[in-house]
PDB file of C-alpha atoms in Angstrom:
ATOM      1  CA  ASP N   1     106.306  98.993 128.870  1.00  0.00           C
ATOM      2  CA  TRP N   2     104.729 101.424 126.380  1.00  0.00           C
ATOM      3  CA  GLU N   3     101.153 100.949 127.575  1.00  0.00           C
ATOM      4  CA  ASN N   4     102.129 101.833 131.139  1.00  0.00           C
ATOM      5  CA  TYR N   5     104.189 104.800 129.976  1.00  0.00           C
ATOM      6  CA  TRP N   6     101.323 106.316 128.010  1.00  0.00           C
ATOM      7  CA  ALA N   7      98.748 105.483 130.664  1.00  0.00           C
ATOM      8  CA  LEU N   8     100.960 107.551 132.940  1.00  0.00           C
ATOM      9  CA  GLU N   9     100.929 110.425 130.461  1.00  0.00           C
ATOM     10  CA  TYR N  10      97.141 110.515 130.300  1.00  0.00           C
ATOM     11  CA  THR N  11      96.633 110.290 134.060  1.00  0.00           C
ATOM     12  CA  SER N  12      99.416 112.590 135.257  1.00  0.00           C
ATOM     13  CA  GLY N  13      99.792 116.325 135.190  1.00  0.00           C
ATOM     14  CA  PRO N  14     103.088 118.144 134.597  1.00  0.00           C
ATOM     15  CA  SER N  15     105.645 116.166 136.545  1.00  0.00           C
ATOM     16  CA  GLU N  16     108.970 114.453 136.324  1.00  0.00           C
ATOM     17  CA  ASP N  17     107.139 111.285 135.290  1.00  0.00           C
ATOM     18  CA  LEU N  18     105.544 113.050 132.317  1.00  0.00           C
ATOM     19  CA  LYS N  19     108.919 114.454 131.258  1.00  0.00           C
ATOM     20  CA  TYR N  20     110.302 110.927 131.405  1.00  0.00           C
ATOM     21  CA  VAL N  21     107.466 109.670 129.207  1.00  0.00           C
ATOM     22  CA  GLU N  22     108.196 112.390 126.653  1.00  0.00           C
ATOM     23  CA  GLN N  23     111.892 111.434 126.607  1.00  0.00           C
ATOM     24  CA  ILE N  24     111.014 107.774 126.031  1.00  0.00           C
ATOM     25  CA  HIS N  25     108.707 108.750 123.153  1.00  0.00           C
ATOM     26  CA  LYS N  26     111.429 110.838 121.476  1.00  0.00           C
ATOM     27  CA  TYR N  27     113.981 108.063 121.958  1.00  0.00           C
ATOM     28  CA  TYR N  28     111.904 105.354 120.321  1.00  0.00           C
ATOM     29  CA  ASN N  29     110.569 107.607 117.585  1.00  0.00           C
ATOM     30  CA  TYR N  30     114.174 108.081 116.466  1.00  0.00           C
ATOM     31  CA  PHE N  31     114.528 104.345 115.836  1.00  0.00           C
ATOM     32  CA  TYR N  32     111.200 104.279 114.028  1.00  0.00           C
ATOM     33  CA  ALA N  33     112.508 107.028 111.746  1.00  0.00           C
ATOM     34  CA  VAL N  34     115.737 105.095 111.147  1.00  0.00           C
ATOM     35  CA  LEU N  35     113.712 102.107 109.941  1.00  0.00           C
ATOM     36  CA  ALA N  36     111.634 104.357 107.692  1.00  0.00           C
ATOM     37  CA  MET N  37     114.786 105.894 106.205  1.00  0.00           C
ATOM     38  CA  SER N  38     116.357 102.496 105.525  1.00  0.00           C
ATOM     39  CA  CYS N  39     113.201 101.433 103.676  1.00  0.00           C
ATOM     40  CA  LEU N  40     113.287 104.596 101.559  1.00  0.00           C
ATOM     41  CA  PHE N  41     116.963 104.025 100.790  1.00  0.00           C
ATOM     42  CA  SER N  42     115.891 100.933  98.842  1.00  0.00           C
ATOM     43  CA  SER N  43     115.119 103.451  96.098  1.00  0.00           C
ATOM     44  CA  PHE N  44     118.826 103.289  95.196  1.00  0.00           C
ATOM     45  CA  ALA N  45     118.391  99.667  94.155  1.00  0.00           C
ATOM     46  CA  GLY N  46     115.340 100.568  92.068  1.00  0.00           C
ATOM     47  CA  ILE N  47     117.267 103.299  90.247  1.00  0.00           C
ATOM     48  CA  THR N  48     120.154 100.919  89.541  1.00  0.00           C
ATOM     49  CA  ARG N  49     117.829  98.264  88.140  1.00  0.00           C
ATOM     50  CA  MET N  50     116.176 100.741  85.801  1.00  0.00           C
ATOM     51  CA  HIS N  51     119.607 101.968  84.710  1.00  0.00           C
ATOM     52  CA  LYS N  52     120.426  98.429  83.660  1.00  0.00           C
ATOM     53  CA  LEU N  53     117.110  97.905  81.893  1.00  0.00           C
ATOM     54  CA  GLN N  54     117.159 100.893  79.539  1.00  0.00           C
ATOM     55  CA  ALA N  55     118.989 100.754  76.237  1.00  0.00           C
ATOM     56  CA  ASN N  56     119.861 104.452  76.257  1.00  0.00           C
ATOM     57  CA  GLU N  57     121.625 104.226  79.622  1.00  0.00           C
ATOM     58  CA  SER N  58     123.751 101.075  79.677  1.00  0.00           C
ATOM     59  CA  ALA N  59     125.178  98.345  77.465  1.00  0.00           C
ATOM     60  CA  LEU N  60     123.368  95.742  79.561  1.00  0.00           C
ATOM     61  CA  GLY N  61     120.143  97.631  78.921  1.00  0.00           C
ATOM     62  CA  MET N  62     120.744  97.388  75.165  1.00  0.00           C
ATOM     63  CA  ARG N  63     121.091  93.623  75.357  1.00  0.00           C
ATOM     64  CA  ARG N  64     118.074  93.228  77.594  1.00  0.00           C
ATOM     65  CA  CYS N  65     115.909  95.311  75.272  1.00  0.00           C
ATOM     66  CA  LEU N  66     116.634  92.742  72.543  1.00  0.00           C
ATOM     67  CA  SER N  67     115.317  89.955  74.763  1.00  0.00           C
ATOM     68  CA  PRO N  68     112.014  88.359  73.609  1.00  0.00           C
ATOM     69  CA  ASN N  69     110.682  88.517  77.175  1.00  0.00           C
ATOM     70  CA  PRO N  70     107.872  91.050  77.669  1.00  0.00           C
ATOM     71  CA  LYS N  71     108.982  94.171  79.538  1.00  0.00           C
ATOM     72  CA  LEU N  72     106.282  93.650  82.141  1.00  0.00           C
ATOM     73  CA  VAL N  73     107.684  90.224  83.041  1.00  0.00           C
ATOM     74  CA  THR N  74     111.228  91.577  83.203  1.00  0.00           C
ATOM     75  CA  VAL N  75     110.304  94.537  85.393  1.00  0.00           C
ATOM     76  CA  LEU N  76     108.218  92.449  87.799  1.00  0.00           C
ATOM     77  CA  ALA N  77     110.974  89.841  88.107  1.00  0.00           C
ATOM     78  CA  GLU N  78     113.510  92.550  88.950  1.00  0.00           C
ATOM     79  CA  TYR N  79     111.079  94.149  91.356  1.00  0.00           C
ATOM     80  CA  LEU N  80     110.334  90.963  93.275  1.00  0.00           C
ATOM     81  CA  ALA N  81     114.017  90.091  93.556  1.00  0.00           C
ATOM     82  CA  LEU N  82     114.816  93.538  94.958  1.00  0.00           C
ATOM     83  CA  LEU N  83     111.869  93.370  97.329  1.00  0.00           C
ATOM     84  CA  LEU N  84     113.013  90.028  98.739  1.00  0.00           C
ATOM     85  CA  VAL N  85     116.531  91.307  99.433  1.00  0.00           C
ATOM     86  CA  GLN N  86     115.455  94.673 100.855  1.00  0.00           C
ATOM     87  CA  PHE N  87     112.782  93.203 103.110  1.00  0.00           C
ATOM     88  CA  ALA N  88     115.253  90.621 104.431  1.00  0.00           C
ATOM     89  CA  ALA N  89     117.595  93.497 105.284  1.00  0.00           C
ATOM     90  CA  GLU N  90     114.807  95.235 107.226  1.00  0.00           C
ATOM     91  CA  VAL N  91     114.015  92.063 109.181  1.00  0.00           C
ATOM     92  CA  ILE N  92     117.690  91.751 110.119  1.00  0.00           C
ATOM     93  CA  THR N  93     117.698  95.402 111.202  1.00  0.00           C
ATOM     94  CA  VAL N  94     114.692  94.871 113.472  1.00  0.00           C
ATOM     95  CA  ILE N  95     116.313  91.798 115.017  1.00  0.00           C
ATOM     96  CA  TYR N  96     119.554  93.723 115.564  1.00  0.00           C
ATOM     97  CA  MET N  97     117.756  96.628 117.245  1.00  0.00           C
ATOM     98  CA  ARG N  98     115.732  94.257 119.401  1.00  0.00           C
ATOM     99  CA  LEU N  99     118.863  92.443 120.586  1.00  0.00           C
ATOM    100  CA  PHE N 100     120.317  95.770 121.696  1.00  0.00           C
ATOM    101  CA  GLY N 101     117.277  96.748 123.731  1.00  0.00           C
ATOM    102  CA  VAL N 102     114.990  98.657 121.380  1.00  0.00           C
ATOM    103  CA  GLN N 103     111.405  97.722 122.236  1.00  0.00           C
ATOM    104  CA  PHE N 104     108.954  97.354 119.357  1.00  0.00           C
ATOM    105  CA  GLY N 105     106.174  95.741 121.342  1.00  0.00           C
ATOM    106  CA  THR N 106     104.833  92.276 120.568  1.00  0.00           C
ATOM    107  CA  LYS N 107     102.882  92.890 117.344  1.00  0.00           C
ATOM    108  CA  TYR N 108     105.678  91.760 115.038  1.00  0.00           C
ATOM    109  CA  PRO N 109     103.497  90.574 112.121  1.00  0.00           C
ATOM    110  CA  ALA N 110     101.983  94.072 111.919  1.00  0.00           C
ATOM    111  CA  ILE N 111     105.439  95.661 112.249  1.00  0.00           C
ATOM    112  CA  LEU N 112     106.834  93.544 109.425  1.00  0.00           C
ATOM    113  CA  LEU N 113     103.829  94.385 107.250  1.00  0.00           C
ATOM    114  CA  VAL N 114     104.616  98.089 107.623  1.00  0.00           C
ATOM    115  CA  LEU N 115     108.258  97.552 106.658  1.00  0.00           C
ATOM    116  CA  PHE N 116     107.274  95.334 103.731  1.00  0.00           C
ATOM    117  CA  ILE N 117     105.008  97.998 102.261  1.00  0.00           C
ATOM    118  CA  ALA N 118     107.610 100.703 102.930  1.00  0.00           C
ATOM    119  CA  CYS N 119     110.191  98.678 100.991  1.00  0.00           C
ATOM    120  CA  ASN N 120     107.705  98.525  98.129  1.00  0.00           C
ATOM    121  CA  ILE N 121     107.431 102.314  98.161  1.00  0.00           C
ATOM    122  CA  GLY N 122     111.198 102.763  98.191  1.00  0.00           C
ATOM    123  CA  ILE N 123     111.850 100.353  95.329  1.00  0.00           C
ATOM    124  CA  ALA N 124     108.899 101.515  93.219  1.00  0.00           C
ATOM    125  CA  GLY N 125     109.824 105.161  93.763  1.00  0.00           C
ATOM    126  CA  GLY N 126     113.399 104.434  92.732  1.00  0.00           C
ATOM    127  CA  MET N 127     112.236 102.604  89.613  1.00  0.00           C
ATOM    128  CA  LEU N 128     110.016 105.509  88.628  1.00  0.00           C
ATOM    129  CA  LEU N 129     112.858 107.964  89.141  1.00  0.00           C
ATOM    130  CA  GLY N 130     115.136 105.631  87.195  1.00  0.00           C
ATOM    131  CA  THR N 131     112.924 105.942  84.103  1.00  0.00           C
ATOM    132  CA  TRP N 132     113.642 109.692  83.910  1.00  0.00           C
ATOM    133  CA  SER N 133     115.768 109.781  80.771  1.00  0.00           C
ATOM    134  CA  LYS N 134     116.746 113.470  81.056  1.00  0.00           C
ATOM    135  CA  CYS N 135     118.693 112.977  84.273  1.00  0.00           C
ATOM    136  CA  SER N 136     122.011 111.183  84.714  1.00  0.00           C
ATOM    137  CA  TYR N 137     122.410 108.124  86.917  1.00  0.00           C
ATOM    138  CA  GLY N 138     124.341 110.126  89.507  1.00  0.00           C
ATOM    139  CA  GLY N 139     121.713 112.846  89.440  1.00  0.00           C
ATOM    140  CA  LYS N 140     118.956 110.335  90.122  1.00  0.00           C
ATOM    141  CA  ILE N 141     120.871 108.913  93.088  1.00  0.00           C
ATOM    142  CA  GLY N 142     121.343 112.445  94.404  1.00  0.00           C
ATOM    143  CA  ILE N 143     117.624 113.170  94.129  1.00  0.00           C
ATOM    144  CA  ALA N 144     116.799 109.913  95.936  1.00  0.00           C
ATOM    145  CA  VAL N 145     119.227 110.732  98.756  1.00  0.00           C
ATOM    146  CA  ALA N 146     117.837 114.246  99.156  1.00  0.00           C
ATOM    147  CA  ALA N 147     114.199 113.100  99.094  1.00  0.00           C
ATOM    148  CA  SER N 148     114.815 110.285 101.595  1.00  0.00           C
ATOM    149  CA  LEU N 149     116.636 112.580 104.016  1.00  0.00           C
ATOM    150  CA  ILE N 150     113.997 115.308 103.755  1.00  0.00           C
ATOM    151  CA  PHE N 151     111.202 112.809 104.376  1.00  0.00           C
ATOM    152  CA  SER N 152     113.139 111.360 107.323  1.00  0.00           C
ATOM    153  CA  PHE N 153     113.872 114.828 108.733  1.00  0.00           C
ATOM    154  CA  MET N 154     110.143 115.545 108.686  1.00  0.00           C
ATOM    155  CA  ALA N 155     109.637 112.269 110.586  1.00  0.00           C
ATOM    156  CA  ASP N 156     111.836 113.452 113.512  1.00  0.00           C
ATOM    157  CA  LEU N 157     115.013 111.621 112.506  1.00  0.00           C
ATOM    158  CA  MET N 158     117.323 114.608 113.054  1.00  0.00           C
ATOM    159  CA  VAL N 159     115.317 116.960 115.296  1.00  0.00           C
ATOM    160  CA  PRO N 160     112.514 115.766 117.605  1.00  0.00           C
ATOM    161  CA  GLY N 161     109.227 117.627 117.380  1.00  0.00           C
ATOM    162  CA  ILE N 162     109.303 118.403 113.652  1.00  0.00           C
ATOM    163  CA  LYS N 163     106.532 115.928 112.879  1.00  0.00           C
ATOM    164  CA  ASN N 164     104.228 117.372 115.522  1.00  0.00           C
ATOM    165  CA  SER N 165     104.898 120.913 114.332  1.00  0.00           C
ATOM    166  CA  ILE N 166     103.950 119.937 110.775  1.00  0.00           C
ATOM    167  CA  GLU N 167     100.870 118.146 112.096  1.00  0.00           C
ATOM    168  CA  ASP N 168      99.728 121.363 113.785  1.00  0.00           C
ATOM    169  CA  LYS N 169     100.391 123.702 110.848  1.00  0.00           C
ATOM    170  CA  LEU N 170     100.107 121.633 107.659  1.00  0.00           C
ATOM    171  CA  PRO N 171      98.899 118.077 108.425  1.00  0.00           C
ATOM    172  CA  ILE N 172      98.487 117.138 104.757  1.00  0.00           C
ATOM    173  CA  LEU N 173     102.296 116.877 104.497  1.00  0.00           C
ATOM    174  CA  ASN N 174     102.297 114.135 107.119  1.00  0.00           C
ATOM    175  CA  ARG N 175      99.627 112.229 105.184  1.00  0.00           C
ATOM    176  CA  VAL N 176     101.749 112.040 102.027  1.00  0.00           C
ATOM    177  CA  ASN N 177     105.148 111.539 103.667  1.00  0.00           C
ATOM    178  CA  PRO N 178     105.966 107.794 103.659  1.00  0.00           C
ATOM    179  CA  ALA N 179     108.539 108.165 106.446  1.00  0.00           C
ATOM    180  CA  VAL N 180     105.991 109.828 108.728  1.00  0.00           C
ATOM    181  CA  LEU N 181     103.390 107.191 107.889  1.00  0.00           C
ATOM    182  CA  VAL N 182     105.812 104.380 108.752  1.00  0.00           C
ATOM    183  CA  THR N 183     106.800 105.941 112.083  1.00  0.00           C
ATOM    184  CA  ASP N 184     103.151 106.657 112.857  1.00  0.00           C
ATOM    185  CA  CYS N 185     102.237 103.017 112.190  1.00  0.00           C
ATOM    186  CA  LEU N 186     104.949 101.783 114.560  1.00  0.00           C
ATOM    187  CA  TYR N 187     103.911 104.364 117.143  1.00  0.00           C
ATOM    188  CA  ALA N 188     100.237 103.375 116.893  1.00  0.00           C
ATOM    189  CA  LEU N 189     101.069  99.699 117.355  1.00  0.00           C
ATOM    190  CA  ASN N 190     102.821 100.449 120.629  1.00  0.00           C
ATOM    191  CA  VAL N 191     100.371 102.979 122.026  1.00  0.00           C
ATOM    192  CA  TYR N 192      96.822 102.144 120.931  1.00  0.00           C
ATOM    193  CA  ASP N 193      94.737  99.075 121.662  1.00  0.00           C
ATOM    194  CA  ASN N 194      92.871  99.272 118.334  1.00  0.00           C
ATOM    195  CA  TYR N 195      94.233  99.260 114.780  1.00  0.00           C
ATOM    196  CA  ASP N 196      92.223 102.144 113.319  1.00  0.00           C
ATOM    197  CA  ARG N 197      95.131 104.567 112.988  1.00  0.00           C
ATOM    198  CA  TYR N 198      97.458 101.782 111.875  1.00  0.00           C
ATOM    199  CA  PHE N 199      95.200 100.569 109.066  1.00  0.00           C
ATOM    200  CA  ARG N 200      94.527 104.120 107.876  1.00  0.00           C
ATOM    201  CA  ASN N 201      98.253 104.611 107.373  1.00  0.00           C
ATOM    202  CA  ILE N 202      98.664 101.166 105.819  1.00  0.00           C
ATOM    203  CA  LEU N 203      95.984 102.001 103.256  1.00  0.00           C
ATOM    204  CA  ILE N 204      97.772 105.215 102.280  1.00  0.00           C
ATOM    205  CA  LEU N 205     101.154 103.470 102.061  1.00  0.00           C
ATOM    206  CA  THR N 206      99.745 100.664  99.926  1.00  0.00           C
ATOM    207  CA  SER N 207      98.116 103.153  97.561  1.00  0.00           C
ATOM    208  CA  MET N 208     101.442 104.954  97.190  1.00  0.00           C
ATOM    209  CA  ALA N 209     103.286 101.727  96.402  1.00  0.00           C
ATOM    210  CA  VAL N 210     100.739 100.637  93.784  1.00  0.00           C
ATOM    211  CA  CYS N 211     100.706 104.046  92.080  1.00  0.00           C
ATOM    212  CA  LEU N 212     104.507 104.300  91.966  1.00  0.00           C
ATOM    213  CA  LEU N 213     104.963 100.781  90.608  1.00  0.00           C
ATOM    214  CA  GLY N 214     102.195 101.200  88.027  1.00  0.00           C
ATOM    215  CA  ALA N 215     103.647 104.506  86.834  1.00  0.00           C
ATOM    216  CA  SER N 216     107.175 103.082  86.495  1.00  0.00           C
ATOM    217  CA  ILE N 217     105.938 100.088  84.466  1.00  0.00           C
ATOM    218  CA  LEU N 218     103.827 102.326  82.248  1.00  0.00           C
ATOM    219  CA  VAL N 219     106.698 104.723  81.526  1.00  0.00           C
ATOM    220  CA  LEU N 220     109.184 101.935  80.851  1.00  0.00           C
ATOM    221  CA  ARG N 221     106.831 100.094  78.484  1.00  0.00           C
ATOM    222  CA  ARG N 222     106.247 103.263  76.495  1.00  0.00           C
ATOM    223  CA  ASN N 223     109.964 103.843  75.925  1.00  0.00           C
ATOM    224  CA  LYS N 224     110.838 103.298  72.263  1.00  0.00           C
ATOM    225  CA  TYR N 225     114.256 103.311  70.604  1.00  0.00           C
ATOM    226  CA  ALA N 226     115.006 104.121  66.985  1.00  0.00           C
ATOM    227  CA  SER N 227     117.881 101.630  67.076  1.00  0.00           C
ATOM    228  CA  VAL N 228     119.756  99.540  69.632  1.00  0.00           C
TER     229      VAL N 228
END
């Protein structure tokens, strides 16, 4: 298991066993990055919801702007519905990976908490991007795809070792990259006995989610239309 693997790393010098430990780490970190990317891809749903809530972007948005319901209630209802669906998808993904042999350890409540907060970041980030009136719907989707892939690349999804290189040269990038924070949380749960590193990352992720959601609600509520 992971604890034995990393105990071996700390007690062994350069050897075939250490090389094997490094290969195991790279292998599992790839799956952690896949989960992080799938959470960030929930931004597409957030962009679509905002597209359908704004009168200047869709016919449905025009009708919904005439609704007597407060915008805050409408946005939160949409947000919670998206969050339920996206988080359910992440749970199914974890179950699927586990059935095919990917080991996540035994701390599943903590694992699901990470994915839940990451889904919040993806959706809230997509909603904030969706409020950008000077960009087309397709352009917003393109920006979300590019940002998600760049974040995931920096979290070792495509090339192993990128995250460690950034940590050595410019660690602040890893502290503000949600994909890196998610993978680091999953890594910490499998390697460390305490939760210090895990909760540090959780605090940063939660702050990101709150700021993104608050900004998207604020921007949407301030939107005014001369006529609908």
